[in-house]
């Protein structure tokens, strides 16, 4: 057997001010054929798992290029087309192949392309023809368009959010692919449109129980090969936005359709109950002051660079400054220009500095303070699970008992080590203000006396009922109260 694999992935927040081109992929991951490292990034596990699987089977794995860019705004049209065509040419050169196993994300949007993955998969199908297996791993924060479903045989989606299972799901993907290529099964994909959009953290109920149910059904139900939820991605203004339920069966479309519908309607019945409680900046600061001891973690949950925002909002910081509160550490505010100025001034310098809130509306105003530059670190990084996440050249500045880390590579606040990397002991501060929606929880909960989820300003389109979409469908909940009444 000859199997082709490649990866092309990013998550596009179409409302983000951070437009990207090929440099964003080169900064995160861009590997030519055979040059992908041994450890996978989020969307490239089909390549590393494929190496193991094909070695075991004695099959030939032909690797194409692999790229991943951290979430941001629209991709330049020429960048998408160049990266797509690079892989298509590699596939053409690899023919004949028996299967194509891809690492995608599913929420890419490029200038001129609302559905890049649909375009990519359709072109792949045209090259290999109708009888070659085409499958991909997806992130649940994606758009399951009709074009993608038509072009691919099946998709396997991360079940967990945070996405701790991306390698396990790549194993599922390959397991189904291997059994298919050996002629043991005939996967058929059934999709149910849940007619909703929501955010579904699996670290808490009710989504924890729902996902556990999927694992159990995959084990117990005859003919069921894989069950996935496409959460949907509300920051991608595309026509087919929304939550979808996928069931893959062994040639039992009727059963798959019935199961996808039953599970999809179960999700719909729980709409609006999945997210954590959120407070505004005033209530967040009140609660932090009232806490008997620290560190209280305030998560600026919607200004999360991991969701494609700039990460430079100042709404909560301005509230803290306005109320004269000290013993605060802020990690981080993205401002490469302010970092350059601090670098020029040098450690120990005292300067008038303007920083933050320069990228997008509804994120507060730039902060003007007379600051001390305490520490400068080139290529700073924080821990992220077993690996490291870079946040670029960074400056620790302070004023009025408030410490702020300014960074130059956008990164969400994964881990308290972002403070220690700059010389700040996070446990010694009463209040830690960070930027992350969900991924921070595991590591910060170990040091926090309390965690406050704060929705401040409007850095991210997190209320779909009122988000000014231009392209997204409006016939789903919560844009309409009852999407089934038609
Ligand atoms: Zn995701």
Short mmCIF file of C-alpha atoms and ligand atoms in Angstrom, two decimals:
data_model
loop_
_atom_site.label_atom_id
_atom_site.label_comp_id
_atom_site.label_asym_id
_atom_site.label_seq_id
_atom_site.Cartn_x
_atom_site.Cartn_y
_atom_site.Cartn_z
CA UNK A 1 0.00 0.00 0.00
CA UNK A 2 1.07 3.57 -0.73
CA UNK A 3 -0.45 6.27 1.48
CA UNK A 4 0.05 10.01 1.07
CA UNK A 5 -0.05 12.33 4.10
CA UNK A 6 0.27 16.09 4.59
CA UNK A 7 -1.01 18.85 6.85
CA UNK A 8 -2.29 22.36 6.18
CA UNK A 9 -3.91 24.04 9.13
CA UNK A 10 -4.75 27.17 11.03
CA UNK A 11 -7.79 28.59 12.80
CA UNK A 12 -9.08 31.81 11.26
CA UNK A 13 -10.93 34.37 13.35
CA UNK A 14 -12.35 36.44 10.50
CA UNK A 15 -12.91 39.32 12.95
CA UNK A 16 -9.23 39.39 13.98
CA UNK A 17 -7.09 42.38 12.98
CA UNK A 18 -4.06 40.07 12.54
CA UNK A 19 -4.02 39.23 8.80
CA UNK A 20 -1.41 36.58 8.00
CA UNK A 21 0.76 35.35 5.15
CA UNK A 22 3.31 32.54 4.81
CA UNK A 23 5.54 34.05 7.50
CA UNK A 24 2.94 33.11 10.14
CA UNK A 25 3.20 29.45 9.10
CA UNK A 26 7.01 29.62 9.01
CA UNK A 27 6.95 31.09 12.52
CA UNK A 28 4.77 28.26 13.90
CA UNK A 29 5.45 25.20 11.74
CA UNK A 30 6.44 24.78 8.13
CA UNK A 31 8.04 21.43 7.32
CA UNK A 32 8.92 20.24 3.81
CA UNK A 33 8.35 16.56 2.96
CA UNK A 34 10.20 14.33 5.43
CA UNK A 35 11.26 17.28 7.57
CA UNK A 36 8.38 17.14 10.04
CA UNK A 37 9.82 16.67 13.55
CA UNK A 38 9.16 13.46 15.51
CA UNK A 39 6.67 15.18 17.81
CA UNK A 40 3.42 16.51 16.35
CA UNK A 41 1.83 19.93 16.67
CA UNK A 42 -1.93 20.15 17.16
CA UNK A 43 -2.96 19.37 13.57
CA UNK A 44 -0.03 17.31 12.29
CA UNK A 45 -0.39 14.11 14.35
CA UNK A 46 -1.63 12.16 11.27
CA UNK A 47 1.93 12.46 9.93
CA UNK A 48 3.80 11.25 13.02
CA UNK A 49 1.25 8.52 13.79
CA UNK A 50 1.26 7.58 10.09
CA UNK A 51 5.01 6.93 10.26
CA UNK A 52 4.46 4.38 13.05
CA UNK A 53 1.42 2.76 11.46
CA UNK A 54 2.91 2.39 7.99
CA UNK A 55 6.16 1.00 9.43
CA UNK A 56 4.12 -1.62 11.33
CA UNK A 57 2.10 -2.52 8.23
CA UNK A 58 5.09 -2.51 5.90
CA UNK A 59 3.37 0.17 3.80
CA UNK A 60 4.93 3.15 2.05
CA UNK A 61 4.10 6.54 3.56
CA UNK A 62 4.70 9.44 1.19
CA UNK A 63 4.95 12.68 3.15
CA UNK A 64 3.93 16.01 1.73
CA UNK A 65 4.48 19.40 3.35
CA UNK A 66 3.11 20.14 6.81
CA UNK A 67 2.18 23.57 8.05
CA UNK A 68 0.44 25.12 10.99
CA UNK A 69 -0.04 28.79 11.87
CA UNK A 70 -1.20 29.95 15.28
CA UNK A 71 -4.78 31.26 15.21
CA UNK A 72 -5.15 34.73 13.69
CA UNK A 73 -7.10 36.59 11.01
CA UNK A 74 -7.60 35.98 7.29
CA UNK A 75 -4.87 34.23 5.29
CA UNK A 76 -3.59 36.05 2.23
CA UNK A 77 -5.09 34.52 -0.90
CA UNK A 78 -1.72 33.90 -2.55
CA UNK A 79 -0.41 32.20 0.60
CA UNK A 80 -3.28 29.73 0.74
CA UNK A 81 -3.06 28.99 -2.98
CA UNK A 82 0.71 28.52 -2.86
CA UNK A 83 0.58 26.15 0.13
CA UNK A 84 -2.38 24.23 -1.32
CA UNK A 85 -0.75 23.83 -4.73
CA UNK A 86 2.52 22.72 -3.16
CA UNK A 87 0.75 19.75 -1.55
CA UNK A 88 -1.37 19.00 -4.62
CA UNK A 89 1.79 18.81 -6.76
CA UNK A 90 3.40 16.48 -4.19
CA UNK A 91 0.31 14.26 -4.31
CA UNK A 92 0.34 14.24 -8.12
CA UNK A 93 3.99 13.19 -8.06
CA UNK A 94 3.23 10.42 -5.53
CA UNK A 95 0.58 8.71 -7.69
CA UNK A 96 -0.60 6.01 -7.67
CA UNK A 97 -1.70 6.02 -4.03
CA UNK A 98 -4.22 3.88 -2.15
CA UNK A 99 -5.10 6.47 0.46
CA UNK A 100 -4.71 10.11 1.51
CA UNK A 101 -4.63 10.81 5.27
CA UNK A 102 -4.54 14.50 6.15
CA UNK A 103 -4.04 16.74 9.16
CA UNK A 104 -6.40 19.70 8.82
CA UNK A 105 -7.93 22.09 11.32
CA UNK A 106 -11.11 22.95 9.52
CA UNK A 107 -11.49 26.63 10.38
CA UNK A 108 -9.19 28.18 7.80
CA UNK A 109 -10.52 31.15 5.89
CA UNK A 110 -8.49 32.91 3.21
CA UNK A 111 -9.13 36.06 1.22
CA UNK A 112 -11.51 34.86 -1.51
CA UNK A 113 -12.03 31.42 0.08
CA UNK A 114 -14.75 30.89 2.70
CA UNK A 115 -14.07 27.14 2.62
CA UNK A 116 -10.38 26.48 1.91
CA UNK A 117 -10.51 22.91 3.26
CA UNK A 118 -13.51 22.18 1.02
CA UNK A 119 -11.57 23.54 -1.94
CA UNK A 120 -8.44 21.58 -0.95
CA UNK A 121 -10.29 18.27 -0.41
CA UNK A 122 -12.25 18.65 -3.66
CA UNK A 123 -9.01 19.14 -5.60
CA UNK A 124 -7.48 16.12 -3.86
CA UNK A 125 -10.51 14.03 -4.77
CA UNK A 126 -10.21 15.19 -8.39
CA UNK A 127 -6.56 14.08 -8.48
CA UNK A 128 -7.00 10.63 -6.88
CA UNK A 129 -10.44 9.78 -8.27
CA UNK A 130 -13.51 8.36 -6.53
CA UNK A 131 -12.06 5.04 -5.33
CA UNK A 132 -9.06 6.17 -3.28
CA UNK A 133 -9.56 6.65 0.46
CA UNK A 134 -9.45 10.32 1.54
CA UNK A 135 -9.75 11.12 5.25
CA UNK A 136 -8.63 13.79 7.71
CA UNK A 137 -8.36 14.68 11.36
CA UNK A 138 -10.12 17.93 12.32
CA UNK A 139 -10.30 20.31 15.25
CA UNK A 140 -13.87 20.58 16.62
CA UNK A 141 -13.65 24.37 16.30
CA UNK A 142 -14.22 24.12 12.59
CA UNK A 143 -16.84 24.33 9.87
CA UNK A 144 -18.21 21.08 8.44
CA UNK A 145 -19.27 22.21 4.98
CA UNK A 146 -21.23 20.07 2.54
CA UNK A 147 -18.31 20.34 0.11
CA UNK A 148 -15.93 18.72 2.61
CA UNK A 149 -18.35 15.94 3.45
CA UNK A 150 -18.81 15.23 -0.25
CA UNK A 151 -15.08 15.17 -1.00
CA UNK A 152 -13.79 13.07 1.94
CA UNK A 153 -14.65 9.53 3.04
CA UNK A 154 -14.60 10.40 6.72
CA UNK A 155 -13.33 12.75 9.41
CA UNK A 156 -12.18 12.08 12.95
CA UNK A 157 -12.36 15.09 15.27
CA UNK A 158 -10.66 15.84 18.62
CA UNK A 159 -13.20 14.99 21.32
CA UNK A 160 -11.56 16.95 24.13
CA UNK A 161 -11.49 20.73 24.67
CA UNK A 162 -8.75 21.49 25.79
CA UNK A 163 -7.47 19.33 22.91
CA UNK A 164 -5.40 16.86 24.92
CA UNK A 165 -6.43 13.98 22.64
CA UNK A 166 -5.11 15.06 19.25
CA UNK A 167 -2.66 12.14 19.07
CA UNK A 168 -5.29 9.61 20.21
CA UNK A 169 -7.70 10.80 17.54
CA UNK A 170 -4.96 10.56 14.89
CA UNK A 171 -4.61 6.92 15.97
CA UNK A 172 -8.38 6.47 15.52
CA UNK A 173 -8.13 8.04 12.07
CA UNK A 174 -5.33 5.71 11.02
CA UNK A 175 -6.98 2.68 12.59
CA UNK A 176 -10.11 3.18 10.47
CA UNK A 177 -7.95 3.94 7.40
CA UNK A 178 -5.91 0.73 7.83
CA UNK A 179 -8.98 -1.48 8.26
CA UNK A 180 -10.57 0.18 5.23
CA UNK A 181 -7.51 -0.33 3.02
CA UNK A 182 -7.36 -3.97 4.11
CA UNK A 183 -10.97 -4.38 3.01
CA UNK A 184 -12.26 -5.19 6.51
CA UNK A 185 -14.69 -2.28 6.77
CA UNK A 186 -16.47 0.27 4.60
CA UNK A 187 -16.73 3.56 6.51
CA UNK A 188 -19.81 5.67 5.83
CA UNK A 189 -20.13 9.16 7.31
CA UNK A 190 -23.50 10.44 8.56
CA UNK A 191 -23.88 14.08 9.61
CA UNK A 192 -26.58 15.80 11.65
CA UNK A 193 -26.91 19.59 11.65
CA UNK A 194 -27.62 20.63 15.25
CA UNK A 195 -28.77 24.10 14.08
CA UNK A 196 -26.86 25.83 16.85
CA UNK A 197 -23.52 27.41 17.76
CA UNK A 198 -22.04 27.28 21.26
CA UNK A 199 -18.77 26.75 23.17
CA UNK A 200 -18.31 23.29 24.71
CA UNK A 201 -15.50 22.88 27.27
CA UNK A 202 -15.16 19.19 28.07
CA UNK A 203 -13.45 19.86 31.41
CA UNK A 204 -16.87 20.40 32.98
CA UNK A 205 -20.46 19.18 32.75
CA UNK A 206 -22.54 18.80 30.75
CA UNK A 207 -20.03 18.26 27.92
CA UNK A 208 -17.83 15.94 30.03
CA UNK A 209 -20.68 13.45 30.34
CA UNK A 210 -21.65 13.83 26.69
CA UNK A 211 -18.13 13.05 25.46
CA UNK A 212 -17.87 10.10 27.86
CA UNK A 213 -21.04 8.81 26.28
CA UNK A 214 -19.41 9.01 22.82
CA UNK A 215 -16.42 6.93 23.99
CA UNK A 216 -18.80 4.36 25.49
CA UNK A 217 -20.95 4.14 22.35
CA UNK A 218 -17.89 3.69 20.12
CA UNK A 219 -16.99 0.63 22.21
CA UNK A 220 -20.45 -0.86 22.67
CA UNK A 221 -22.48 -0.14 19.52
CA UNK A 222 -22.13 -2.63 16.66
CA UNK A 223 -21.17 -1.02 13.31
CA UNK A 224 -20.17 2.29 14.95
CA UNK A 225 -16.58 3.20 14.03
CA UNK A 226 -16.31 6.76 15.31
CA UNK A 227 -18.45 9.56 16.78
CA UNK A 228 -17.46 13.23 16.70
CA UNK A 229 -18.86 16.63 17.52
CA UNK A 230 -17.97 19.57 15.31
CA UNK A 231 -18.40 22.32 17.91
CA UNK A 232 -18.29 24.99 15.21
CA UNK A 233 -16.26 28.19 15.38
CA UNK A 234 -18.27 31.32 16.08
CA UNK A 235 -15.40 33.68 15.18
CA UNK A 236 -15.35 32.43 11.60
CA UNK A 237 -17.90 34.38 9.57
CA UNK A 238 -18.64 31.73 6.94
CA UNK A 239 -21.93 30.54 5.42
CA UNK A 240 -21.95 27.05 6.99
CA UNK A 241 -21.05 28.01 10.56
CA UNK A 242 -22.54 25.75 13.23
CA UNK A 243 -22.47 22.67 15.44
CA UNK A 244 -22.66 19.28 13.69
CA UNK A 245 -22.73 15.68 14.89
CA UNK A 246 -20.78 13.07 12.92
CA UNK A 247 -21.31 9.29 13.08
CA UNK A 248 -19.10 6.96 11.06
CA UNK A 249 -20.46 3.45 10.68
CA UNK A 250 -19.34 0.31 8.91
CA UNK A 251 -21.63 0.61 5.89
CA UNK A 252 -24.73 1.34 7.97
CA UNK A 253 -25.86 4.80 6.92
CA UNK A 254 -29.34 4.41 8.42
CA UNK A 255 -27.95 3.61 11.84
CA UNK A 256 -25.36 6.40 11.56
CA UNK A 257 -27.97 8.97 10.61
CA UNK A 258 -30.28 7.93 13.46
CA UNK A 259 -27.45 7.98 16.02
CA UNK A 260 -26.09 11.33 14.82
CA UNK A 261 -29.59 12.80 15.06
CA UNK A 262 -30.27 11.40 18.54
CA UNK A 263 -26.94 12.72 19.87
CA UNK A 264 -27.26 16.01 18.01
CA UNK A 265 -30.70 16.67 19.47
CA UNK A 266 -29.32 15.85 22.92
CA UNK A 267 -26.67 18.55 22.45
CA UNK A 268 -29.27 21.02 21.24
CA UNK A 269 -31.42 20.37 24.32
CA UNK A 270 -28.43 21.44 26.50
CA UNK A 271 -27.71 24.65 24.50
CA UNK A 272 -26.54 27.59 26.56
CA UNK A 273 -25.49 25.45 29.53
CA UNK A 274 -21.96 24.50 28.49
CA UNK A 275 -19.92 27.60 29.34
CA UNK A 276 -18.53 28.71 32.69
CA UNK A 277 -20.14 31.68 34.49
CA UNK A 278 -18.63 34.99 33.36
CA UNK A 279 -18.53 38.42 34.98
CA UNK A 280 -17.63 41.87 33.66
CA UNK A 281 -14.45 43.74 34.63
CA UNK A 282 -16.06 45.60 37.54
CA UNK A 283 -17.42 42.45 39.15
CA UNK A 284 -14.15 40.63 38.46
CA UNK A 285 -12.09 43.29 40.26
CA UNK A 286 -14.62 43.41 43.14
CA UNK A 287 -14.31 39.66 43.60
CA UNK A 288 -10.51 39.74 43.41
CA UNK A 289 -10.29 42.46 46.08
CA UNK A 290 -12.73 40.58 48.31
CA UNK A 291 -10.72 37.35 48.17
CA UNK A 292 -8.90 36.77 51.49
CA UNK A 293 -5.66 35.69 49.87
CA UNK A 294 -3.98 35.30 46.52
CA UNK A 295 -3.15 34.71 43.93
CA UNK A 296 -6.57 35.34 42.44
CA UNK A 297 -6.45 34.63 38.72
CA UNK A 298 -8.57 36.85 36.50
CA UNK A 299 -8.81 35.33 33.03
CA UNK A 300 -9.44 37.93 30.33
CA UNK A 301 -11.12 35.02 28.64
CA UNK A 302 -12.17 36.49 25.29
CA UNK A 303 -8.94 38.36 24.49
CA UNK A 304 -7.27 35.04 23.89
CA UNK A 305 -4.60 35.01 21.18
CA UNK A 306 -5.29 31.26 20.96
CA UNK A 307 -8.64 32.25 19.45
CA UNK A 308 -7.03 34.64 17.00
CA UNK A 309 -7.32 37.94 18.86
CA UNK A 310 -4.39 40.32 19.22
CA UNK A 311 -4.06 39.84 22.98
CA UNK A 312 -3.53 43.52 23.72
CA UNK A 313 -6.83 44.48 25.38
CA UNK A 314 -6.52 46.76 28.42
CA UNK A 315 -10.09 46.91 29.75
CA UNK A 316 -9.45 44.97 32.97
CA UNK A 317 -6.04 46.58 33.57
CA UNK A 318 -7.62 50.04 33.20
CA UNK A 319 -10.23 49.05 35.80
CA UNK A 320 -7.46 47.99 38.23
CA UNK A 321 -5.47 51.19 37.63
CA UNK A 322 -8.58 53.35 37.97
CA UNK A 323 -9.32 51.85 41.37
CA UNK A 324 -5.76 52.27 42.60
CA UNK A 325 -5.18 48.56 43.11
CA UNK A 326 -1.64 47.22 43.50
CA UNK A 327 0.03 43.84 44.04
CA UNK A 328 -1.00 42.85 40.49
CA UNK A 329 0.93 41.01 37.77
CA UNK A 330 -0.33 41.04 34.18
CA UNK A 331 0.81 38.38 31.72
CA UNK A 332 0.77 39.29 28.93
CA UNK A 333 -0.09 42.30 26.79
CA UNK A 334 1.05 42.02 23.17
CA UNK A 335 2.83 45.17 22.06
CA UNK A 336 5.96 44.63 19.94
CA UNK A 337 6.50 48.39 19.50
CA UNK A 338 6.48 49.03 23.26
CA UNK A 339 8.85 46.07 23.73
CA UNK A 340 11.26 47.61 21.21
CA UNK A 341 11.12 50.90 23.07
CA UNK A 342 11.84 49.14 26.38
CA UNK A 343 14.72 47.23 24.74
CA UNK A 344 16.20 50.51 23.56
CA UNK A 345 15.77 52.10 26.98
CA UNK A 346 17.43 49.17 28.75
CA UNK A 347 16.95 47.41 32.08
CA UNK A 348 16.58 49.85 34.97
CA UNK A 349 15.39 52.68 32.72
CA UNK A 350 12.43 54.82 33.76
CA UNK A 351 10.40 56.03 30.80
CA UNK A 352 7.00 57.34 29.78
CA UNK A 353 5.43 54.48 27.87
CA UNK A 354 2.22 53.99 25.90
CA UNK A 355 1.25 50.33 25.57
CA UNK A 356 -1.65 48.03 24.67
CA UNK A 357 -5.01 48.30 22.89
CA UNK A 358 -3.57 49.38 19.56
CA UNK A 359 -4.97 46.62 17.34
CA UNK A 360 -8.73 46.39 17.46
CA UNK A 361 -11.84 48.30 18.52
CA UNK A 362 -13.67 47.46 21.77
CA UNK A 363 -10.46 46.43 23.58
CA UNK A 364 -9.99 49.54 25.73
CA UNK A 365 -7.51 52.39 25.23
CA UNK A 366 -3.71 52.41 25.25
CA UNK A 367 -2.27 52.82 28.75
CA UNK A 368 0.03 55.79 29.39
CA UNK A 369 2.26 55.38 32.43
CA UNK A 370 5.67 56.38 33.70
CA UNK A 371 7.19 52.91 34.03
CA UNK A 372 10.36 51.23 35.23
CA UNK A 373 11.84 48.64 32.85
CA UNK A 374 12.78 45.84 35.24
CA UNK A 375 13.83 43.03 32.98
CA UNK A 376 14.23 42.30 29.28
CA UNK A 377 14.24 38.77 27.87
CA UNK A 378 14.92 37.81 24.26
CA UNK A 379 12.86 34.89 22.87
CA UNK A 380 11.00 34.33 26.12
CA UNK A 381 9.00 31.14 26.51
CA UNK A 382 6.61 29.51 28.97
CA UNK A 383 5.94 25.88 29.64
CA UNK A 384 2.95 24.25 27.92
CA UNK A 385 2.45 20.70 29.15
CA UNK A 386 5.46 18.72 27.99
CA UNK A 387 6.65 21.41 25.59
CA UNK A 388 7.28 25.16 25.47
CA UNK A 389 5.30 28.04 24.00
CA UNK A 390 7.30 31.07 22.82
CA UNK A 391 6.11 34.58 23.51
CA UNK A 392 8.94 36.47 21.85
CA UNK A 393 11.08 39.31 23.05
CA UNK A 394 9.48 40.50 26.27
CA UNK A 395 9.72 43.31 28.80
CA UNK A 396 8.73 43.34 32.48
CA UNK A 397 7.63 46.85 33.35
CA UNK A 398 6.15 48.17 36.58
CA UNK A 399 4.30 51.21 37.89
CA UNK A 400 2.21 51.89 41.02
CA UNK A 401 2.58 48.34 42.35
CA UNK A 402 1.45 46.79 39.06
CA UNK A 403 3.77 44.55 37.04
CA UNK A 404 3.07 44.05 33.34
CA UNK A 405 4.75 41.68 30.90
CA UNK A 406 4.76 43.06 27.37
CA UNK A 407 5.40 40.49 24.67
CA UNK A 408 6.10 40.56 20.96
CA UNK A 409 4.92 37.11 19.80
CA UNK A 410 1.18 36.63 20.42
CA UNK A 411 0.58 33.76 22.83
CA UNK A 412 -2.14 32.81 25.25
CA UNK A 413 -1.31 32.46 28.94
CA UNK A 414 -0.85 28.70 29.14
CA UNK A 415 1.17 28.44 32.32
CA UNK A 416 2.36 30.48 35.37
CA UNK A 417 5.93 29.96 34.15
CA UNK A 418 5.33 32.93 31.85
CA UNK A 419 5.78 35.07 34.98
CA UNK A 420 8.79 33.23 36.38
CA UNK A 421 10.48 33.35 32.95
CA UNK A 422 10.55 37.14 33.43
CA UNK A 423 11.66 37.01 37.07
CA UNK A 424 8.24 37.49 38.70
CA UNK A 425 7.10 34.96 41.31
CA UNK A 426 3.43 34.43 40.39
CA UNK A 427 2.57 33.07 43.84
CA UNK A 428 3.73 36.29 45.49
CA UNK A 429 1.09 38.52 43.86
CA UNK A 430 -2.48 39.04 45.06
CA UNK A 431 -3.94 39.28 41.55
CA UNK A 432 -2.75 37.64 38.32
CA UNK A 433 -4.40 38.95 35.16
CA UNK A 434 -3.97 36.58 32.21
CA UNK A 435 -5.33 36.03 28.68
CA UNK A 436 -6.83 32.64 27.93
CA UNK A 437 -10.32 31.14 27.56
CA UNK A 438 -9.84 27.61 28.78
CA UNK A 439 -6.33 26.21 28.23
CA UNK A 440 -4.90 28.06 31.25
CA UNK A 441 -7.07 26.26 33.74
CA UNK A 442 -5.08 23.11 34.38
CA UNK A 443 -1.79 24.82 35.29
CA UNK A 444 -3.10 28.00 36.92
CA UNK A 445 -5.63 26.17 39.10
CA UNK A 446 -2.65 24.58 40.90
CA UNK A 447 -1.49 27.94 42.28
CA UNK A 448 -4.69 30.01 42.31
CA UNK A 449 -6.73 30.73 45.43
CA UNK A 450 -9.62 31.54 43.10
CA UNK A 451 -10.26 31.77 39.34
CA UNK A 452 -12.49 34.47 37.87
CA UNK A 453 -13.66 34.26 34.26
CA UNK A 454 -14.03 37.80 32.99
CA UNK A 455 -15.74 38.88 29.76
CA UNK A 456 -14.38 42.41 29.24
CA UNK A 457 -14.87 44.66 26.24
CA UNK A 458 -15.53 42.98 22.91
CA UNK A 459 -12.26 41.59 21.56
CA UNK A 460 -13.94 38.44 20.24
CA UNK A 461 -17.37 37.78 18.70
CA UNK A 462 -18.58 35.65 21.62
CA UNK A 463 -22.29 36.49 21.46
CA UNK A 464 -23.48 35.02 18.14
CA UNK A 465 -27.01 36.39 18.60
CA UNK A 466 -25.67 39.93 18.19
CA UNK A 467 -22.38 39.42 16.31
CA UNK A 468 -22.49 41.42 13.05
CA UNK A 469 -22.00 38.45 10.73
CA UNK A 470 -22.07 39.20 7.03
CA UNK A 471 -21.95 35.64 5.72
CA UNK A 472 -22.87 33.21 8.52
CA UNK A 473 -26.30 31.58 8.43
CA UNK A 474 -28.85 33.15 10.75
CA UNK A 475 -31.27 30.22 10.95
CA UNK A 476 -29.55 28.60 13.97
CA UNK A 477 -29.70 29.06 17.75
CA UNK A 478 -29.02 31.59 19.32
CA UNK A 479 -29.60 33.81 16.27
CA UNK A 480 -33.15 32.40 16.35
CA UNK A 481 -34.84 30.98 19.42
CA UNK A 482 -36.29 27.88 17.72
CA UNK A 483 -34.44 26.84 14.57
CA UNK A 484 -36.64 23.74 14.21
CA UNK A 485 -39.82 25.82 13.68
CA UNK A 486 -39.62 25.96 9.92
ZN1 LIG B 1 -9.99 23.98 18.81
#
